[in-house]
């Protein structure tokens, strides 16, 4: 550490008017007294992605109590708290030029703020100011030596700390984690707390609808959890098994399902979904026509195609509604999941059901598709995979459902008994007549070729592009339909994980094993270890194995060993 704040200021004043490239000289560490500033990366021109800097504190020099940083989960919650506070301050436009990757409504492990046993690191981007292609040294000095210390000074790291709010957030996160871990022991796959507000304020916002009707569990599903902070939470426990959500259009069915789907992640206080928690490996399944499918066993759902194409290892560059939904489901099973979440709104009808009239007209032998209604129970029995399904337009699932929940003006009630009566009366409603032969006994392994994921252009490493795509060489992987990919920082991390998977592949390792290896290494070494080029990044967030596997499965150039 040989530079000081004053040194940085005078260097910047000297650089004023020089060619932009001279900013490179700033790389290095600066002692600001209360903290250190590290300039890791300097952009090469004014239009390039901004420069990366880090503010590093000794934990003891911040207002964060040491007790809030004990153990991994407390550190995640504390880092998230600091990040939210900083992004809020940065939103006021008084700090033009400085930015930080902004957390969404989920509390995730991220790299924008990293809390360790004895340090706190804040990672920011800064656009170094230019006039044309010349350095604006005085403006840069203002950003780095006035605005930056001012931002830090006002933040929760120092004087702006609301210790009670921090401790509330840490307690909340520990309680949420604990509740999520208790689900399996209670025989539950999801939980929706009483008082939750599930709808969002608009289609393109993840903030709560202020006027939303609060959730209230049916008495028969009510569960109570006592959590580490001492609080108790009550709400609707969705048991393992097959659960169908019914109700009239516009009564809140999809909103409930969507909240469960997001419940794989804990949500921040005030979100309305704090007490919606779902089995962490739950996968939302939908139709996704047009997607590429490579070597997936969809035979439990689709077989005997008129073309003679084998569906034990099905490949297409342009899947139909039903095949894409079958592939999404088969891939989820390949990785392993305890819960499928399916909404009629985003499903292919012919994948889901076939009504008695159609069963009569087209004999099963001439229909390649065995609808999901005939497979949902074997899935549970053979794979211990539960399903929560929204079906407002068909009673076909009544007979196979363990539980039926009716939504009426956003309030659920238990209508299982009535639905079972109806199903018994119309026993032709489902054709669940399959023989005792196991259906999901095969555990096919997809083994990618050693170079299956290597980009055609090695100078172009994989990178995330927002929420919807990942660039691998000249290819783009379309991940827009991975509904549980919620943050562009997760996409960035998945891009780096893809490179890690690429290094695992040797032509004999199967895809699932390599995904698990990479996730295990991530658990052990942390997000920062994913970065192999350049300095530490502030734009990564914890991904799930499900989305990593989903992204690889959608890669159009995936090549499997035959
Ligand atoms: P469905 O799937 O039953 O047709 P949706 O879940 O799509 O219904 O919800 C329909 C509308 O009602 C949406 O605009 C949604 O935001 C709103 N909504 C859902 N749940 C609530 C609630 N608890 N309070 C107020 N509005 C809600
Ligand atoms: Mg709906």
XYZ file of C-alpha atoms and ligand atoms in Angstrom:
590
model
C 0.000 0.000 0.000
C 1.934 3.001 -1.155
C -0.736 5.392 -2.449
C -2.922 7.682 -0.440
C -6.176 9.466 -1.118
C -4.235 12.710 -1.640
C -1.863 10.896 -3.991
C -4.798 9.618 -6.057
C -6.307 13.095 -6.216
C -3.129 14.701 -7.477
C -2.486 11.902 -9.986
C -5.971 12.467 -11.414
C -5.440 16.193 -11.624
C -2.192 15.578 -13.473
C -3.929 13.184 -15.877
C -6.533 15.781 -16.817
C -6.554 16.205 -20.598
C -4.357 13.155 -21.298
C -5.458 10.361 -23.637
C -8.021 8.045 -22.017
C -5.598 5.101 -21.928
C -3.521 6.858 -19.294
C -6.239 6.009 -16.739
C -4.634 2.538 -16.709
C -2.026 4.001 -14.419
C -4.628 4.090 -11.641
C -4.606 0.321 -11.131
C -3.511 -0.413 -7.586
C -4.371 0.141 -3.930
C -5.038 3.373 -2.064
C -5.192 4.013 1.640
C -8.252 6.121 2.460
C -7.698 5.918 6.199
C -10.959 4.252 7.192
C -10.750 1.795 4.321
C -8.656 0.761 1.362
C -9.638 1.341 -2.231
C -8.431 -1.152 -4.802
C -8.747 -0.301 -8.470
C -8.743 -3.734 -10.105
C -9.671 -3.021 -13.679
C -9.554 0.164 -15.704
C -11.745 0.402 -18.794
C -9.779 0.946 -21.990
C -12.111 3.559 -23.447
C -15.108 5.594 -22.347
C -17.559 3.233 -24.055
C -16.143 -0.022 -22.698
C -17.786 -1.693 -19.689
C -17.007 0.417 -16.618
C -13.955 0.021 -14.407
C -14.050 -2.192 -11.308
C -13.117 -1.014 -7.856
C -13.306 -2.459 -4.373
C -13.676 -0.767 -1.023
C -12.167 -2.940 1.695
C -12.771 -2.525 5.413
C -11.527 -4.319 8.461
C -14.798 -5.593 9.953
C -13.846 -3.991 13.262
C -13.738 -0.557 11.567
C -17.368 -0.807 10.405
C -20.610 -0.481 12.370
C -21.426 -4.145 11.717
C -21.472 -6.087 14.976
C -19.215 -9.108 14.830
C -22.106 -11.319 15.905
C -23.870 -10.565 12.594
C -21.008 -12.177 10.690
C -20.740 -15.510 12.449
C -21.339 -18.389 10.090
C -22.131 -18.489 6.417
C -25.851 -17.668 6.586
C -25.400 -14.612 8.816
C -22.722 -13.303 6.483
C -24.986 -13.738 3.447
C -27.830 -11.868 5.157
C -25.524 -9.097 6.371
C -23.871 -8.657 2.972
C -27.316 -8.483 1.394
C -28.355 -5.814 3.890
C -25.295 -3.667 3.110
C -25.793 -4.140 -0.635
C -29.443 -3.033 -0.451
C -28.500 0.004 1.544
C -25.744 0.990 -0.894
C -27.871 0.472 -3.994
C -30.579 2.615 -2.417
C -28.086 5.420 -1.830
C -26.710 4.987 -5.351
C -30.210 5.271 -6.817
C -30.340 8.892 -5.787
C -28.491 10.380 -8.751
C -25.984 12.313 -6.660
C -23.374 9.621 -7.294
C -23.337 9.616 -11.065
C -20.667 7.286 -12.388
C -20.699 4.863 -9.444
C -22.845 1.753 -9.620
C -23.301 -1.613 -8.051
C -25.092 -4.751 -9.135
C -28.543 -4.411 -7.627
C -30.168 -7.175 -5.589
C -33.712 -8.209 -6.492
C -36.288 -9.337 -3.943
C -34.392 -12.532 -3.096
C -31.695 -12.793 -0.478
C -28.952 -14.596 -2.348
C -25.275 -15.062 -1.814
C -23.711 -12.433 -4.054
C -20.346 -10.898 -4.773
C -21.382 -7.229 -4.765
C -20.695 -7.157 -1.032
C -18.544 -9.871 0.508
C -18.414 -10.255 4.263
C -15.775 -12.510 5.787
C -14.707 -13.189 9.378
C -12.678 -10.019 9.551
C -13.254 -7.933 6.413
C -16.047 -6.367 4.403
C -15.543 -5.801 0.728
C -17.787 -3.649 -1.457
C -17.454 -4.049 -5.213
C -18.489 -1.166 -7.395
C -18.266 -0.111 -11.004
C -17.185 3.333 -11.999
C -17.364 4.985 -15.396
C -14.234 7.067 -15.517
C -15.214 10.433 -16.987
C -14.061 11.554 -20.415
C -14.341 14.563 -22.674
C -14.182 13.001 -26.111
C -11.316 10.546 -25.663
C -9.464 12.653 -23.139
C -9.361 12.161 -19.413
C -11.498 14.452 -17.293
C -9.168 14.253 -14.324
C -10.927 16.687 -12.042
C -14.288 15.012 -12.544
C -12.675 11.638 -11.911
C -11.065 12.981 -8.746
C -14.493 14.152 -7.618
C -16.036 10.704 -8.133
C -13.239 8.758 -6.499
C -12.119 11.077 -3.731
C -15.336 12.949 -2.823
C -18.383 10.951 -3.896
C -17.011 7.538 -3.000
C -15.978 8.383 0.585
C -19.245 10.302 0.993
C -21.294 7.298 -0.147
C -19.432 4.986 2.215
C -19.699 7.464 5.080
C -23.484 7.695 4.735
C -23.990 3.968 4.261
C -24.892 1.244 6.718
C -21.205 0.381 6.838
C -20.601 3.408 9.026
C -22.840 6.112 10.364
C -25.949 5.040 8.436
C -26.197 1.693 10.195
C -29.582 0.748 11.608
C -28.438 -2.154 13.743
C -31.938 -3.240 14.617
C -32.922 -3.499 10.976
C -29.783 -5.532 10.280
C -30.507 -7.879 13.117
C -34.124 -8.266 11.902
C -32.890 -9.216 8.457
C -30.368 -11.722 9.811
C -33.039 -13.312 12.027
C -35.460 -13.431 9.123
C -32.970 -15.156 6.857
C -31.946 -17.709 9.490
C -35.622 -18.436 10.193
C -36.416 -18.791 6.482
C -33.519 -21.191 5.966
C -34.583 -23.171 8.965
C -38.203 -23.392 7.845
C -37.113 -24.486 4.380
C -34.960 -27.224 5.930
C -37.828 -28.400 8.147
C -40.180 -28.899 5.182
C -38.931 -32.355 4.231
C -39.090 -33.662 7.819
C -42.685 -32.517 8.052
C -43.542 -34.288 4.817
C -44.116 -30.963 3.059
C -42.912 -29.654 -0.287
C -43.968 -26.039 0.121
C -45.291 -23.619 2.700
C -47.257 -20.398 2.268
C -47.494 -18.325 5.426
C -50.729 -16.759 6.654
C -50.706 -13.062 5.881
C -48.441 -13.435 2.824
C -49.097 -11.034 -0.034
C -48.457 -13.009 -3.204
C -49.454 -10.769 -6.157
C -46.926 -8.343 -7.601
C -47.606 -4.703 -8.275
C -47.459 -5.174 -12.050
C -46.439 -7.659 -14.696
C -42.945 -6.235 -14.944
C -42.342 -5.623 -11.264
C -41.373 -7.971 -8.493
C -42.600 -5.621 -5.774
C -45.714 -6.497 -3.759
C -49.187 -5.349 -4.765
C -50.024 -3.000 -1.902
C -53.745 -3.729 -2.076
C -53.199 -7.487 -2.325
C -55.498 -9.771 -0.348
C -53.513 -11.473 2.414
C -53.162 -15.238 2.191
C -55.034 -17.419 4.675
C -54.510 -21.161 4.926
C -57.393 -23.610 4.901
C -57.676 -25.133 8.387
C -56.939 -28.633 7.086
C -53.580 -27.587 5.656
C -52.506 -25.323 8.469
C -49.031 -25.946 9.862
C -47.129 -24.135 12.531
C -43.369 -23.709 12.659
C -41.299 -22.590 15.600
C -38.169 -20.935 14.303
C -34.684 -20.209 15.706
C -35.486 -16.574 16.551
C -38.303 -17.851 18.775
C -41.124 -16.709 16.522
C -43.829 -19.035 15.305
C -45.243 -18.860 11.807
C -48.477 -20.476 10.611
C -49.658 -21.098 7.098
C -50.541 -23.628 4.452
C -48.281 -26.662 4.260
C -48.430 -28.381 0.895
C -47.846 -32.075 1.604
C -45.680 -34.366 -0.468
C -47.861 -35.937 -3.163
C -50.044 -34.599 -5.918
C -51.771 -31.303 -5.269
C -54.109 -29.670 -7.717
C -55.043 -25.996 -7.472
C -58.432 -25.249 -8.999
C -60.714 -22.238 -9.138
C -62.286 -19.776 -11.531
C -60.232 -17.652 -13.878
C -58.615 -14.651 -12.240
C -58.943 -16.021 -8.712
C -55.221 -16.147 -7.995
C -54.189 -19.704 -8.958
C -51.172 -18.794 -11.061
C -50.123 -16.158 -8.563
C -50.027 -18.795 -5.823
C -48.063 -21.234 -7.974
C -45.617 -18.560 -9.036
C -44.974 -17.601 -5.430
C -44.226 -21.258 -4.636
C -41.874 -21.420 -7.606
C -39.970 -18.392 -6.286
C -40.088 -19.833 -2.779
C -36.944 -21.827 -3.534
C -35.246 -18.549 -2.523
C -35.814 -16.585 0.674
C -37.305 -13.120 0.118
C -36.393 -9.879 1.785
C -38.515 -8.360 4.563
C -41.519 -6.418 3.230
C -41.731 -8.487 0.047
C -44.959 -10.229 1.025
C -43.442 -13.642 0.255
C -41.086 -13.838 3.251
C -42.905 -16.928 4.490
C -43.338 -18.667 1.180
C -40.719 -21.382 1.107
C -40.466 -24.348 -1.205
C -38.248 -27.425 -1.474
C -34.954 -25.974 -2.745
C -34.766 -28.369 -5.693
C -38.295 -27.651 -6.981
C -38.534 -27.144 -10.728
C -41.121 -25.228 -12.664
C -42.070 -27.072 -15.850
C -43.659 -25.472 -18.884
C -44.012 -25.822 -22.624
C -41.227 -24.099 -24.520
C -41.731 -24.720 -28.192
C -38.783 -24.000 -30.391
C -36.186 -25.064 -27.858
C -33.395 -27.439 -28.774
C -33.356 -30.875 -27.145
C -30.300 -33.124 -27.208
C -30.433 -36.832 -26.459
C -33.157 -36.700 -23.820
C -35.230 -39.721 -22.844
C -38.785 -38.521 -23.277
C -40.121 -42.066 -23.805
C -42.209 -42.079 -20.588
C -44.298 -39.351 -22.228
C -43.847 -39.697 -25.952
C -43.162 -42.934 -27.806
C -43.959 -44.646 -31.105
C -43.689 -41.580 -33.280
C -45.084 -42.197 -36.759
C -41.672 -41.311 -38.193
C -40.150 -44.182 -36.212
C -37.879 -41.749 -34.380
C -36.680 -43.231 -31.093
C -37.632 -41.148 -28.110
C -35.290 -42.807 -25.568
C -32.689 -40.388 -26.832
C -34.617 -37.637 -28.465
C -32.968 -34.786 -30.328
C -34.503 -31.849 -32.114
C -33.558 -28.276 -32.878
C -37.153 -27.153 -32.752
C -39.342 -28.916 -30.215
C -43.124 -28.676 -30.275
C -45.191 -27.626 -27.278
C -45.662 -31.145 -25.970
C -42.147 -32.412 -26.750
C -40.559 -29.356 -25.189
C -42.593 -29.822 -22.031
C -41.714 -33.536 -21.969
C -38.031 -32.647 -22.386
C -38.158 -30.031 -19.636
C -39.668 -32.601 -17.319
C -37.302 -35.407 -18.315
C -34.304 -33.120 -17.784
C -35.565 -32.121 -14.346
C -35.788 -35.831 -13.508
C -32.351 -36.494 -14.935
C -30.850 -34.079 -12.417
C -33.312 -35.144 -9.714
C -36.086 -33.095 -8.137
C -38.553 -33.580 -5.325
C -41.197 -31.227 -6.717
C -42.604 -30.208 -10.076
C -44.654 -27.026 -10.420
C -46.909 -26.876 -13.453
C -49.419 -24.249 -14.573
C -52.086 -24.951 -17.182
C -51.519 -21.424 -18.547
C -48.058 -22.378 -19.771
C -48.606 -26.034 -20.579
C -49.330 -27.917 -23.764
C -52.818 -29.366 -23.333
C -52.018 -32.555 -25.227
C -49.051 -33.120 -22.919
C -51.214 -32.763 -19.821
C -54.485 -34.558 -20.512
C -56.606 -36.458 -22.994
C -60.334 -36.488 -22.396
C -62.543 -39.609 -22.569
C -64.061 -38.678 -25.928
C -60.617 -38.380 -27.449
C -59.463 -41.594 -25.818
C -62.405 -43.286 -27.468
C -61.875 -41.763 -30.890
C -58.088 -42.182 -31.060
C -56.967 -45.465 -29.500
C -53.952 -45.262 -27.198
C -51.930 -47.331 -29.690
C -52.092 -44.569 -32.295
C -51.333 -41.746 -29.898
C -47.619 -41.206 -29.229
C -48.293 -39.042 -26.185
C -49.110 -40.532 -22.814
C -50.511 -37.498 -21.014
C -49.034 -36.286 -17.767
C -52.241 -37.209 -15.925
C -51.251 -40.865 -16.463
C -47.672 -40.312 -15.349
C -48.015 -38.069 -12.342
C -48.638 -40.934 -9.905
C -45.840 -43.233 -11.150
C -43.549 -40.196 -10.823
C -44.475 -39.902 -7.195
C -44.284 -43.623 -6.488
C -41.147 -44.435 -8.434
C -39.165 -41.230 -8.074
C -40.647 -39.619 -4.976
C -41.312 -36.571 -7.124
C -44.335 -34.562 -6.018
C -46.370 -32.282 -8.244
C -48.280 -29.080 -7.609
C -50.445 -28.315 -10.563
C -52.786 -25.489 -11.496
C -55.776 -26.788 -13.449
C -58.842 -24.586 -13.696
C -60.122 -25.955 -16.965
C -60.157 -29.700 -16.364
C -61.223 -32.111 -13.666
C -59.024 -34.807 -15.169
C -56.574 -34.703 -12.267
C -59.179 -35.123 -9.488
C -58.823 -38.886 -9.527
C -55.032 -38.862 -9.169
C -54.789 -35.905 -6.796
C -53.993 -36.388 -3.134
C -55.141 -32.862 -2.381
C -57.296 -30.359 -4.204
C -57.186 -26.704 -3.216
C -59.762 -24.265 -4.590
C -58.902 -20.590 -4.929
C -61.853 -18.303 -4.444
C -61.167 -14.567 -4.543
C -57.528 -15.316 -3.676
C -58.419 -17.385 -0.619
C -57.773 -21.136 -0.720
C -60.037 -23.848 0.634
C -59.704 -27.600 0.840
C -62.048 -29.249 -1.671
C -60.320 -32.626 -1.765
C -63.274 -34.670 -0.557
C -65.702 -33.164 -3.047
C -63.242 -33.549 -5.927
C -62.694 -37.195 -5.033
C -66.442 -37.806 -5.000
C -66.743 -36.317 -8.444
C -63.823 -38.373 -9.697
C -65.332 -41.575 -8.306
C -68.606 -40.833 -10.059
C -66.928 -40.157 -13.428
C -64.278 -42.840 -13.144
C -63.681 -42.625 -16.867
C -62.218 -39.163 -16.375
C -58.685 -40.504 -16.336
C -57.208 -43.434 -18.080
C -54.805 -44.290 -15.323
C -54.798 -47.928 -16.258
C -51.128 -48.617 -16.798
C -49.787 -52.029 -15.930
C -47.519 -52.577 -12.948
C -44.417 -52.148 -15.129
C -42.277 -49.349 -13.744
C -42.197 -46.383 -16.073
C -39.325 -44.329 -14.738
C -36.985 -47.231 -14.037
C -34.498 -46.256 -16.709
C -31.921 -43.739 -15.537
C -30.374 -42.654 -18.789
C -27.076 -40.798 -18.580
C -26.171 -38.198 -21.128
C -22.430 -38.177 -21.693
C -21.239 -35.078 -23.541
C -18.232 -35.223 -25.823
C -15.077 -33.792 -24.315
C -15.348 -30.572 -26.311
C -19.147 -30.464 -26.250
C -19.377 -27.099 -24.584
C -16.197 -25.476 -25.847
C -16.982 -22.270 -27.659
C -16.051 -22.242 -31.335
C -14.142 -19.036 -30.644
C -11.942 -19.502 -27.582
C -11.309 -15.810 -27.166
C -14.985 -15.372 -26.410
C -15.581 -16.880 -22.988
C -19.134 -17.675 -21.916
C -20.955 -14.718 -20.465
C -24.368 -13.880 -19.154
C -26.529 -11.416 -21.010
C -29.205 -10.259 -18.634
C -31.832 -12.747 -17.571
C -32.579 -14.203 -20.949
C -29.444 -15.499 -22.525
C -25.921 -16.763 -22.123
C -23.390 -16.296 -24.848
C -21.044 -19.216 -25.538
C -18.684 -18.370 -28.363
C -20.924 -17.350 -31.228
C -23.939 -19.197 -29.853
C -26.568 -17.798 -27.534
C -28.259 -20.108 -25.071
C -31.847 -19.012 -24.565
C -32.614 -19.248 -20.846
C -35.640 -16.929 -20.850
C -37.979 -19.773 -19.899
C -36.022 -20.886 -16.866
C -38.581 -19.312 -14.551
C -36.474 -19.818 -11.451
C -33.509 -17.959 -12.835
C -34.306 -14.677 -11.146
C -31.240 -12.475 -11.291
C -28.827 -11.497 -14.034
C -25.982 -12.050 -11.569
C -27.057 -15.697 -11.444
C -26.840 -15.807 -15.225
C -23.293 -14.458 -14.999
C -22.390 -17.156 -12.499
C -23.956 -19.842 -14.684
C -21.811 -18.667 -17.598
C -18.714 -19.184 -15.441
C -20.061 -22.532 -14.205
C -20.481 -23.554 -17.851
C -16.777 -23.006 -18.349
C -16.082 -25.064 -15.242
C -18.304 -27.859 -16.583
C -16.440 -27.641 -19.895
C -13.210 -28.366 -18.042
C -14.821 -31.390 -16.358
C -15.926 -33.015 -19.564
C -13.642 -35.752 -20.848
C -15.963 -37.802 -22.991
C -16.806 -40.238 -20.201
C -18.160 -38.015 -17.413
C -21.896 -37.654 -17.592
C -23.598 -34.306 -17.584
C -25.290 -34.628 -14.217
C -22.078 -35.751 -12.508
C -20.155 -32.807 -13.928
C -22.869 -30.366 -12.858
C -22.728 -31.841 -9.349
C -18.921 -31.593 -9.279
C -19.029 -27.952 -10.227
C -21.720 -27.187 -7.638
C -19.750 -29.033 -4.949
C -16.684 -27.021 -5.792
C -18.764 -23.868 -5.647
C -19.942 -24.845 -2.144
C -16.364 -25.440 -1.078
C -14.532 -22.538 -2.738
C -17.228 -19.906 -3.172
C -18.348 -17.762 -6.089
C -15.072 -15.876 -6.421
C -13.245 -19.091 -7.306
C -15.280 -19.252 -10.517
C -13.446 -16.223 -11.878
C -10.267 -17.209 -13.709
C -9.476 -14.090 -15.718
C -9.173 -10.588 -14.346
C -9.844 -9.376 -10.843
C -12.718 -10.192 -8.491
C -16.209 -9.510 -9.867
C -19.148 -7.893 -8.140
C -21.808 -9.183 -10.518
C -22.192 -12.815 -9.505
C -24.950 -14.487 -7.497
C -25.533 -18.044 -6.345
C -27.107 -20.199 -9.073
C -28.952 -23.465 -8.573
C -27.789 -26.717 -10.139
C -31.221 -26.887 -11.811
C -30.664 -23.718 -13.832
C -27.058 -24.638 -14.687
C -28.256 -28.011 -15.953
C -31.152 -26.295 -17.734
C -28.807 -23.882 -19.504
C -26.492 -26.654 -20.715
C -29.474 -28.670 -21.894
C -30.592 -25.752 -24.043
C -27.227 -25.306 -25.740
C -27.913 -25.880 -29.411
C -24.467 -27.296 -30.135
C -24.386 -29.784 -27.272
C -22.750 -32.943 -28.629
C -23.184 -36.255 -26.862
C -21.007 -39.325 -27.065
C -22.992 -41.780 -29.112
P -55.701 -17.261 -12.259
O -54.442 -18.001 -12.537
O -56.553 -17.934 -11.241
O -56.486 -16.965 -13.498
P -54.005 -15.075 -11.471
O -53.161 -15.693 -10.431
O -53.394 -14.880 -12.803
O -55.368 -15.855 -11.613
O -54.489 -13.688 -10.870
C -55.368 -12.835 -11.556
C -55.164 -11.407 -11.123
O -55.446 -11.254 -9.749
C -53.725 -10.928 -11.308
O -53.756 -9.637 -11.824
C -53.165 -10.936 -9.922
O -52.161 -9.954 -9.747
C -54.372 -10.652 -9.065
N -54.222 -11.288 -7.760
C -53.751 -12.527 -7.513
N -53.739 -12.785 -6.193
C -54.210 -11.667 -5.585
C -54.420 -11.306 -4.225
N -54.116 -12.157 -3.240
N -54.891 -10.063 -3.982
C -55.178 -9.211 -4.981
N -54.992 -9.502 -6.264
C -54.521 -10.705 -6.589
Mg -53.657 -18.671 -14.347
